[in-house]
GROMACS .gro file of C-alpha atoms in nm:
model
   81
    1UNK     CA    1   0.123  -0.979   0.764
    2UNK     CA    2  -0.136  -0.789   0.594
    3UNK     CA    3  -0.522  -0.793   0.433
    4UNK     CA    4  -0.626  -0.712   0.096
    5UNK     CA    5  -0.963  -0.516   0.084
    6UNK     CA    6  -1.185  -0.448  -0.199
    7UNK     CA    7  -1.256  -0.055  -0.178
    8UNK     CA    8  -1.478   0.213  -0.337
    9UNK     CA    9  -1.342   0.583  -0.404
   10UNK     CA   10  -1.557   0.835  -0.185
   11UNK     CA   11  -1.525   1.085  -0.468
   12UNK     CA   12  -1.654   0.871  -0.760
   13UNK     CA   13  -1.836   0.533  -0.652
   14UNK     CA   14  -1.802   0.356  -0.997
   15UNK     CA   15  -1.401   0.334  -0.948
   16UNK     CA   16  -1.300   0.032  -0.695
   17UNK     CA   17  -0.964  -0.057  -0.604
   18UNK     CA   18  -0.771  -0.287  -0.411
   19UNK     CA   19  -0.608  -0.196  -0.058
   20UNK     CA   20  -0.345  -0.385   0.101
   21UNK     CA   21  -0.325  -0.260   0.462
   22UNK     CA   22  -0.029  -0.334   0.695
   23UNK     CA   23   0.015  -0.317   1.069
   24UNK     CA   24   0.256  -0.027   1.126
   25UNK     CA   25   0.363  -0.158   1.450
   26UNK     CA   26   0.513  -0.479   1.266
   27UNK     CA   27   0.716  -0.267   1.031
   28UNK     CA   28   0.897  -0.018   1.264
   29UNK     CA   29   1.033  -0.035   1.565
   30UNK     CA   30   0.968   0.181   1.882
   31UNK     CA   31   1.178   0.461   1.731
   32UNK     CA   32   1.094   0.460   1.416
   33UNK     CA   33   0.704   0.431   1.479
   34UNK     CA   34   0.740   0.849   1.620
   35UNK     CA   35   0.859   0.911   1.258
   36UNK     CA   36   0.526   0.829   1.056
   37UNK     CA   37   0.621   1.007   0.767
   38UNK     CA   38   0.884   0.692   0.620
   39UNK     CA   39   0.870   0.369   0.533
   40UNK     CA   40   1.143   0.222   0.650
   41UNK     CA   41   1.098  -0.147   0.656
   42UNK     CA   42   1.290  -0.296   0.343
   43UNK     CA   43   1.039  -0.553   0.259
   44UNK     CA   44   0.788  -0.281   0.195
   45UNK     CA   45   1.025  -0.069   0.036
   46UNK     CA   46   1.072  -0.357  -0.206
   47UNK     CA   47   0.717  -0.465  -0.323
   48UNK     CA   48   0.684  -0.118  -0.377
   49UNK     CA   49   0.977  -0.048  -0.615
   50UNK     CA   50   0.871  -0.405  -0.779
   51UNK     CA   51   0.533  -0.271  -0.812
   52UNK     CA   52   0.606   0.068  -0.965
   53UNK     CA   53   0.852  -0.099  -1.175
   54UNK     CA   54   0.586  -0.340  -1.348
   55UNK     CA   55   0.340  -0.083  -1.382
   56UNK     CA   56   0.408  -0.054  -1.758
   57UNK     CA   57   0.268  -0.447  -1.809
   58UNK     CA   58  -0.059  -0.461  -1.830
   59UNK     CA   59  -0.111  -0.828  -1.739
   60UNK     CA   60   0.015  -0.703  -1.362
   61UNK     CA   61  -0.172  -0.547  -1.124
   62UNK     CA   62  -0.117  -0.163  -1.125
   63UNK     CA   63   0.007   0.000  -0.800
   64UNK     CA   64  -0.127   0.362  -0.735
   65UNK     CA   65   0.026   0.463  -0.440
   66UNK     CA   66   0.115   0.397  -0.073
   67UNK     CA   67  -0.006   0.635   0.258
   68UNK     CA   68   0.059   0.617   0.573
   69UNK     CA   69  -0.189   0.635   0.839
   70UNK     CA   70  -0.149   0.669   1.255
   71UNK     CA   71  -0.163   0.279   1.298
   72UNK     CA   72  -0.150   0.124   0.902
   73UNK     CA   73   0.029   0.122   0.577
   74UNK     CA   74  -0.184   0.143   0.283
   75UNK     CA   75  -0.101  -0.007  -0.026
   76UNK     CA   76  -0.353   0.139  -0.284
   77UNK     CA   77  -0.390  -0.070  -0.648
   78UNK     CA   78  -0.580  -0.197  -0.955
   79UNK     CA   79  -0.893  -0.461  -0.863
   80UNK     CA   80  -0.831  -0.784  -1.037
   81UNK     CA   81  -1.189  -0.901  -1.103
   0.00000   0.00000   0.00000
């Protein structure tokens, strides 16, 4: 489960992206949460690899990169408008 959010870069307003955030808690287990440097669930692991690997077309969406924070996953790419 996650939500796609239309966002604004703090350094340069003019430049908007999309952000897909994710629930850490339903992507890692107990153990794993302590750990919040890794992705570990495969799912994620997968759109990512998908994403990066399409980011050479440009009639798909671009991905830019992926952070963790304490509680969320953040999924940072090109605004389809």
């Amino acid at each position: 489960e996650s939500e796609v959010y239309h966002a604004v870069s703090v350094y340069d307003k003019t430049q908007c992206f999309a952000m897909k955030v994710l629930k850490k808690n339903r992507l890692l287990n107990s153990r794993q949460r302590k750990d919040s440097d890794i992705i570990v669930d495969p799912a994620i692991r997968r759109e990512i690899a998908i994403m990066l690997s399409m980011n050479w077309n440009p009639y798909v969406v671009h991905f830019y990169e992926a952070t963790m924070g304490k509680d969320n996953v953040y999924l940072r790419m090109q605004l389809a408008s």
